[in-house]
Coordinates of C-alpha atoms in Angstrom, one line a residue:
M1 CA -5.6 70.7 -16.6
N2 CA -5.5 69.9 -13.1
R3 CA -6.9 67.1 -11.5
T4 CA -6.9 65.7 -7.9
P5 CA -4.8 62.5 -8.1
H6 CA -6.8 60.4 -6.4
I7 CA -10.4 61.6 -7.0
R8 CA -11.8 59.2 -10.4
T9 CA -15.9 59.9 -9.8
V10 CA -15.7 63.5 -11.5
V11 CA -19.0 63.1 -13.9
S12 CA -20.8 66.3 -15.2
C13 CA -24.4 66.1 -16.3
T14 CA -25.6 68.1 -19.1
L15 CA -29.7 68.8 -19.4
L16 CA -30.7 67.2 -22.9
V17 CA -33.7 68.6 -24.6
V18 CA -34.7 66.1 -27.1
T19 CA -37.5 66.3 -29.8
F20 CA -40.9 65.5 -29.5
G21 CA -40.3 67.2 -26.1
A22 CA -38.1 64.1 -24.1
V23 CA -36.0 65.1 -22.2
A24 CA -32.6 63.4 -20.7
T25 CA -29.1 63.5 -18.7
A26 CA -26.0 62.7 -20.2
C27 CA -23.0 61.9 -17.9
S28 CA -19.3 62.3 -19.0
G29 CA -16.7 61.6 -17.0
P30 CA -13.1 63.5 -17.2
D31 CA -12.0 65.8 -20.6
G32 CA -15.8 65.0 -21.0
H33 CA -15.8 61.3 -22.3
P34 CA -18.9 59.4 -22.5
L35 CA -18.8 56.9 -18.7
S36 CA -20.8 54.4 -21.6
A37 CA -18.0 54.4 -24.4
Q38 CA -16.4 51.1 -24.7
P39 CA -13.4 50.6 -23.0
Y40 CA -9.9 50.9 -24.4
D41 CA -7.2 48.3 -26.0
A42 CA -5.0 48.0 -22.5
A43 CA -2.7 46.0 -24.6
H44 CA 0.2 48.1 -23.8
Q45 CA -0.7 48.9 -20.5
V46 CA -0.8 45.0 -19.1
A47 CA 1.8 42.1 -19.2
F48 CA 1.3 38.6 -18.4
N49 CA 4.1 35.8 -17.9
A50 CA 2.2 33.8 -19.6
E51 CA 1.4 35.2 -23.2
D52 CA -1.5 33.7 -25.5
D53 CA 1.1 32.1 -28.3
G54 CA -0.2 29.1 -28.2
A55 CA 2.7 27.5 -26.5
K56 CA 1.7 25.5 -23.3
V57 CA 2.3 27.2 -19.9
D58 CA 3.8 25.3 -17.0
P59 CA 1.0 24.8 -14.0
D60 CA 3.3 24.7 -11.5
R61 CA 4.0 28.7 -12.5
P62 CA 1.5 31.3 -10.4
L63 CA -0.3 33.4 -13.0
E64 CA 1.1 36.7 -12.3
V65 CA -0.4 39.9 -14.5
T66 CA 1.7 43.3 -13.8
A67 CA 1.0 47.2 -15.2
K68 CA 3.7 48.1 -17.3
G69 CA 4.3 52.5 -18.2
G70 CA 3.5 53.7 -14.9
D71 CA 0.2 55.8 -16.6
G72 CA -2.1 53.4 -15.1
R73 CA -3.6 50.7 -12.9
I74 CA -5.1 47.7 -12.3
T75 CA -8.2 47.8 -11.2
D76 CA -9.6 43.6 -11.4
V77 CA -8.5 40.6 -12.4
T78 CA -10.7 37.8 -13.1
A79 CA -9.4 34.3 -14.4
I80 CA -11.8 31.2 -15.6
D81 CA -11.2 27.5 -16.4
D82 CA -13.1 26.2 -18.8
K83 CA -15.2 24.9 -16.8
G84 CA -15.8 27.9 -15.1
H85 CA -13.9 27.6 -11.9
F86 CA -12.5 30.7 -10.9
L87 CA -9.0 31.4 -9.8
A88 CA -8.2 32.9 -6.9
G89 CA -5.4 35.8 -7.1
E90 CA -4.7 38.8 -5.3
L91 CA -4.1 41.7 -6.3
S92 CA -1.6 44.7 -4.7
A93 CA -2.5 47.5 -3.1
D94 CA -1.5 50.2 -5.7
G95 CA -2.9 48.0 -8.3
T96 CA 0.9 47.6 -10.5
R97 CA 0.7 43.3 -9.9
W98 CA -2.0 40.6 -9.3
R99 CA -0.7 37.0 -8.4
S100 CA -2.5 33.8 -8.6
T101 CA -2.8 32.6 -5.1
A102 CA -4.2 29.0 -6.0
A103 CA -2.5 26.6 -8.0
L104 CA -3.7 26.0 -12.0
G105 CA -4.7 23.4 -13.2
A106 CA -2.6 20.8 -15.7
G107 CA -4.5 20.9 -19.1
V108 CA -6.4 23.6 -19.0
K109 CA -7.4 26.6 -20.8
Y110 CA -8.0 30.0 -18.8
T111 CA -9.7 32.8 -20.1
V112 CA -8.6 36.2 -18.3
R113 CA -9.8 39.3 -17.7
V114 CA -7.8 42.4 -16.9
S115 CA -9.5 46.0 -16.0
T116 CA -7.2 49.2 -16.0
E117 CA -7.6 52.5 -15.9
D118 CA -5.6 55.4 -17.4
E119 CA -4.0 58.5 -15.7
D120 CA -7.4 60.5 -16.4
G121 CA -9.5 57.3 -15.3
A122 CA -10.6 55.8 -18.4
P123 CA -11.3 52.7 -18.6
G124 CA -9.4 49.7 -20.3
L125 CA -9.9 46.1 -20.9
R126 CA -7.0 43.2 -21.8
T127 CA -8.5 39.6 -22.1
L128 CA -5.8 37.0 -22.5
T129 CA -6.4 33.3 -23.1
F130 CA -3.8 30.2 -23.2
E131 CA -3.4 26.4 -22.2
T132 CA -1.4 24.9 -19.3
S133 CA 0.8 21.5 -20.2
P134 CA -0.9 18.6 -19.3
A135 CA 0.2 16.4 -16.3
K136 CA 2.9 13.9 -16.6
R137 CA 1.8 12.3 -13.1
H138 CA -1.8 11.6 -12.5
L139 CA -3.7 10.6 -9.9
T140 CA -7.1 9.0 -10.0
V141 CA -9.7 7.7 -8.1
E142 CA -11.9 4.3 -9.2
F143 CA -15.3 4.4 -6.7
G144 CA -16.2 1.6 -5.6
P145 CA -19.1 -0.4 -5.4
E146 CA -20.5 -0.3 -9.0
S147 CA -24.2 1.7 -9.8
G148 CA -26.9 -0.3 -9.0
T149 CA -29.2 -0.6 -5.8
Y150 CA -27.6 -1.4 -1.7
G151 CA -28.5 -2.2 1.2
V152 CA -28.8 1.0 4.2
G153 CA -24.9 -0.1 5.0
Q154 CA -23.1 -0.1 2.2
P155 CA -19.8 2.4 2.4
I156 CA -18.5 3.8 -0.4
T157 CA -15.1 3.4 -1.5
A158 CA -12.4 5.4 -3.5
E159 CA -9.4 3.5 -4.6
L160 CA -6.1 6.1 -5.0
N161 CA -4.0 4.5 -8.4
R162 CA -1.1 6.5 -5.8
P163 CA -0.5 6.9 -2.2
V164 CA -1.0 10.3 -0.8
K165 CA 0.6 10.1 2.3
D166 CA 1.3 14.4 3.1
K167 CA -2.2 15.4 5.1
K168 CA -2.4 18.9 2.6
A169 CA -2.3 16.3 -0.2
R170 CA -4.9 14.5 1.4
T171 CA -6.6 17.2 2.0
V172 CA -7.1 18.4 -1.6
V173 CA -8.2 15.0 -2.9
E174 CA -10.8 15.0 0.2
R175 CA -12.1 17.7 -1.1
A176 CA -12.5 17.3 -4.5
L177 CA -14.4 14.1 -4.0
K178 CA -18.0 14.9 -3.6
V179 CA -20.8 12.5 -2.1
E180 CA -24.1 13.8 -2.7
S181 CA -27.6 12.6 -1.2
T182 CA -31.6 12.9 -1.5
P183 CA -31.8 13.5 0.9
R184 CA -29.4 14.3 2.4
V185 CA -27.2 13.2 5.1
T186 CA -24.3 14.0 7.6
G187 CA -21.1 12.1 6.4
A188 CA -17.6 12.6 5.8
W189 CA -14.5 10.4 4.6
H190 CA -12.1 8.7 6.3
W191 CA -8.6 7.6 4.8
V192 CA -7.8 3.8 6.0
D193 CA -4.2 4.2 4.4
D194 CA -2.4 6.3 2.1
K195 CA -4.5 4.8 -1.2
T196 CA -7.8 3.7 0.1
L197 CA -10.8 6.0 1.6
H198 CA -14.3 4.8 2.6
Y199 CA -17.1 7.2 2.6
R200 CA -20.4 6.4 5.2
P201 CA -23.4 8.9 7.0
K202 CA -22.9 9.1 10.6
D203 CA -26.2 6.6 10.8
Y204 CA -27.2 4.3 8.1
W205 CA -28.6 5.3 4.6
P206 CA -32.1 6.3 4.4
S207 CA -34.1 3.5 2.5
G208 CA -34.9 5.0 -0.8
A209 CA -32.0 7.4 -0.4
K210 CA -30.0 8.2 -4.2
V211 CA -26.1 8.5 -3.5
R212 CA -24.2 10.2 -6.1
A213 CA -20.1 10.4 -5.6
V214 CA -18.1 12.3 -8.3
S215 CA -14.4 13.6 -8.7
N216 CA -13.7 16.8 -8.9
L217 CA -9.4 15.7 -9.2
Q218 CA -9.1 16.6 -13.1
G219 CA -6.7 19.5 -13.7
V220 CA -6.1 19.7 -9.8
K221 CA -2.7 20.2 -8.5
V222 CA -2.5 17.2 -5.5
A223 CA 1.4 17.6 -4.9
D224 CA 4.2 18.6 -7.0
K225 CA 4.0 17.3 -9.9
L226 CA 1.1 15.7 -9.4
Y227 CA -1.9 16.4 -10.0
G228 CA -5.5 14.3 -10.7
K229 CA -7.5 12.7 -13.5
A230 CA -10.5 12.4 -14.5
S231 CA -13.0 10.1 -12.5
K232 CA -15.9 7.6 -13.5
P233 CA -18.8 8.7 -10.8
V234 CA -20.9 6.0 -9.4
E235 CA -24.7 6.4 -8.2
L236 CA -26.6 4.2 -5.6
T237 CA -30.1 3.6 -4.9
I238 CA -30.6 2.8 -1.5
G239 CA -33.4 -0.4 -0.8
D240 CA -35.1 -1.2 2.1
R241 CA -33.1 -1.3 5.5
V242 CA -32.9 -5.3 5.9
E243 CA -31.0 -6.0 9.2
A244 CA -30.5 -10.1 10.3
I245 CA -29.2 -10.0 13.9
T246 CA -28.1 -13.6 14.8
D247 CA -27.8 -14.7 18.5
A248 CA -25.2 -16.5 19.2
S249 CA -25.6 -18.1 22.5
A250 CA -29.3 -18.2 21.7
H251 CA -28.6 -19.9 18.4
S252 CA -31.1 -17.8 16.6
M253 CA -31.3 -15.2 13.8
T254 CA -33.9 -12.4 13.6
V255 CA -34.8 -10.8 10.1
K256 CA -35.9 -7.1 10.1
R257 CA -36.7 -5.1 7.2
N258 CA -37.9 -0.9 7.8
G259 CA -37.9 -2.1 11.4
K260 CA -40.6 -4.9 11.1
V261 CA -39.6 -8.2 11.9
I262 CA -40.2 -10.8 9.1
N263 CA -38.4 -13.7 10.1
T264 CA -36.9 -16.1 12.6
I265 CA -34.1 -18.7 12.1
P266 CA -32.6 -21.6 14.2
V267 CA -28.8 -20.9 13.2
T268 CA -25.2 -22.7 14.2
T269 CA -22.8 -20.7 14.6
G270 CA -18.9 -21.3 15.6
K271 CA -18.1 -23.8 18.4
P272 CA -15.1 -22.7 20.3
G273 CA -12.1 -22.6 18.5
F274 CA -13.7 -21.0 15.8
S275 CA -16.2 -18.7 17.5
T276 CA -18.4 -16.6 14.9
R277 CA -17.4 -12.8 15.0
N278 CA -18.9 -10.3 16.7
G279 CA -20.5 -6.8 15.5
T280 CA -22.0 -5.6 12.4
K281 CA -21.3 -6.7 9.1
V282 CA -22.5 -5.3 5.8
V283 CA -23.3 -8.3 2.7
L284 CA -20.4 -8.2 0.8
E285 CA -21.7 -10.2 -2.0
K286 CA -24.0 -13.9 -3.2
Q287 CA -23.2 -16.9 -4.4
Y288 CA -25.4 -19.7 -5.1
F289 CA -23.1 -22.6 -5.1
V290 CA -19.3 -22.5 -3.4
R291 CA -17.1 -25.4 -3.0
M292 CA -15.8 -24.5 0.6
R293 CA -12.2 -26.5 1.5
S294 CA -10.7 -26.0 4.6
S295 CA -7.1 -25.8 3.6
T296 CA -8.1 -22.8 2.2
V297 CA -8.7 -20.9 5.4
G298 CA -5.7 -23.4 7.5
I299 CA -7.7 -25.9 8.8
G300 CA -7.3 -29.5 8.6
G301 CA -6.1 -32.6 10.2
S302 CA -9.7 -33.6 12.0
E303 CA -11.2 -30.3 11.3
F304 CA -10.6 -30.6 7.4
Y305 CA -14.0 -30.8 4.8
D306 CA -14.4 -30.4 1.6
L307 CA -17.8 -29.8 0.7
P308 CA -20.4 -28.5 -1.7
V309 CA -22.1 -25.2 0.2
Y310 CA -25.2 -23.8 -1.3
Y311 CA -27.3 -20.2 -1.0
A312 CA -23.9 -18.5 0.0
T313 CA -24.6 -14.9 1.3
R314 CA -20.4 -13.4 2.1
V315 CA -19.9 -11.4 4.9
T316 CA -15.6 -11.0 5.0
W317 CA -13.4 -11.8 3.2
S318 CA -11.5 -14.4 5.1
G319 CA -14.5 -16.9 4.6
E320 CA -17.6 -16.0 6.5
Y321 CA -21.1 -16.1 5.1
V322 CA -24.6 -17.3 5.6
H323 CA -25.1 -20.5 4.0
A324 CA -27.5 -23.8 4.1
A325 CA -25.9 -26.2 6.0
P326 CA -27.6 -29.7 6.1
W327 CA -25.4 -31.4 7.6
S328 CA -25.9 -30.3 10.8
A329 CA -29.2 -30.2 10.7
G330 CA -29.4 -31.7 14.3
S331 CA -28.0 -28.6 15.8
H332 CA -29.6 -25.6 14.1
G333 CA -31.6 -23.9 16.8
Y334 CA -29.5 -26.0 19.7
A335 CA -25.8 -25.9 19.4
N336 CA -22.2 -24.0 17.2
V337 CA -21.0 -26.4 15.9
S338 CA -19.5 -24.3 12.4
H339 CA -16.4 -23.6 11.7
G340 CA -17.2 -19.7 12.2
C341 CA -20.2 -19.4 9.2
V342 CA -23.6 -19.3 10.1
G343 CA -25.1 -22.4 8.7
M344 CA -28.9 -22.7 8.7
S345 CA -31.3 -25.1 6.8
T346 CA -31.4 -25.1 2.9
G347 CA -34.8 -24.1 3.1
N348 CA -34.2 -20.8 5.6
A349 CA -31.2 -20.5 3.4
A350 CA -32.8 -20.0 0.4
W351 CA -34.9 -17.7 1.7
F352 CA -32.1 -15.6 3.6
Y353 CA -30.3 -15.6 -0.1
E354 CA -33.4 -14.2 -1.7
N355 CA -34.2 -11.7 0.6
V356 CA -30.7 -9.9 1.3
R357 CA -28.7 -7.7 -1.4
P358 CA -25.3 -6.4 -0.9
G359 CA -25.1 -3.5 1.5
D360 CA -27.8 -5.0 4.0
L361 CA -26.9 -5.4 7.9
V362 CA -25.9 -8.7 9.0
T363 CA -25.2 -8.4 13.2
V364 CA -23.2 -11.4 15.6
V365 CA -24.1 -10.6 18.7
N366 CA -22.8 -13.2 22.3
S367 CA -20.9 -15.1 20.6
Y368 CA -16.7 -15.7 22.2
G369 CA -15.4 -14.8 18.8
E370 CA -13.3 -11.9 18.3
K371 CA -14.9 -8.6 17.5
M372 CA -14.9 -7.5 13.4
P373 CA -12.4 -5.4 12.6
T374 CA -13.7 -1.8 11.2
F375 CA -10.9 -2.2 7.9
G376 CA -9.3 -5.2 6.1
N377 CA -11.4 -7.7 5.8
G378 CA -15.0 -6.9 5.0
F379 CA -16.8 -4.0 5.3
G380 CA -16.6 -3.1 9.2
D381 CA -17.2 0.4 9.4
W382 CA -19.8 0.5 11.7
N383 CA -18.5 -1.0 14.2
M384 CA -16.5 2.4 14.8
P385 CA -18.1 5.2 17.2
W386 CA -19.2 8.3 14.9
D387 CA -16.1 10.8 16.5
K388 CA -13.4 8.3 15.7
W389 CA -14.5 8.0 12.2
R390 CA -14.4 11.8 11.9
K391 CA -11.1 12.0 13.1
G392 CA -10.4 9.7 9.7
S393 CA -10.8 12.4 7.9
A394 CA -7.8 15.0 6.8
L395 CA -10.5 17.8 6.8
I396 CA -11.0 17.6 10.2
G397 CA -8.3 15.5 12.4
G398 CA -6.2 13.3 9.7
T399 CA -5.8 10.4 11.7
R400 CA -4.9 6.4 10.5
D401 CA -7.3 4.1 12.1
G402 CA -7.2 0.5 10.9
A403 CA -5.1 -1.8 9.3
S404 CA -4.4 -2.3 5.3
P405 CA -7.0 -3.3 3.5
V406 CA -6.9 -7.0 1.9
D407 CA -6.3 -7.5 -1.4
T408 CA -10.0 -8.5 -2.2
A409 CA -9.1 -10.2 -6.5
R410 CA -6.4 -12.5 -4.2
L411 CA -8.1 -13.3 -1.0
R412 CA -11.1 -15.7 -1.6
P413 CA -10.9 -18.4 1.1
Q414 CA -14.0 -19.8 2.6
A415 CA -15.1 -21.1 6.5
L416 CA -17.6 -23.3 6.6

């Protein structure tokens, strides 16, 4: 029987008269085979470079499916992992070969469904399952801060266990680090260094927002022989917008909650040679009692001090706090006499301590001090303009701005 080679849609329909007068049509393909028939087993027609014999497959090799025997062609290939993710691939124009175009995951189980047709256009099906070998080198992510409630200025941090320098690899990492917020915000990751990323919105987080950061790196190929590993997500609840603005020249702090002034406090800031840093900082932690020693920040001689300090709210890792300073009570509201901290009465310090939380904003203006650095001494993230921040994303600019962050586990000095 002669057939036109490239025509696969010829059908014949016969009118059937059924008992009780029902009328239906039955459609069949070439040779009279019903189109609704189950696909034949195409095992003899399809070959893989990975067989389901229990052996682990090298994830660094692409998956290949080929038609064999010359008696048919591949019409479609669907490869899905055990999490429902599709593996991208490309089918040749003649239907003889399909090859994955995305990297296989490591330690992942795949199900591959291959549709075929023979020379007569009859449909065939072959299904394959296999697992890839686990990775020998892993990339893990540790998100910060710990889950909890924070102020509107709290950045999200991602610490990698290995350095990632290549831009392509950074792009893979960044695409897998997802930050979801309700309500939605515009935000971006910024590469601080080869192992550290910070995420912040364009503007501060909305009060009441729910934020969740997750890593989808598990099993994903990041670089040669390097694959992502599962990481613990972090969930934040954003509290009221609390801002403390210290005017060093006026010796005064204004505290706002959701835009409304709730307190004005007379303060003292850093004296000449020890001026408090200008710019916006983020509350890092609160300590009811701290023993502050000048030796921890390299201050000695006539400037030496060793004092018990109460109601201490830390804003830099190098030792800048907002705290009680009863020894300088006569200067509060009149003169700057500290070694860089913002000092106030014990009563006001206690009130401040009780009304702020990590992530709240502390800004200093009109000081002779240097500008708060963006990275390396706490969270100065908000001092970088948004357009420059976005350029630190591997998906946008891929630049590296700012110094490497300080090892906060080792550096915990205090400045009075």
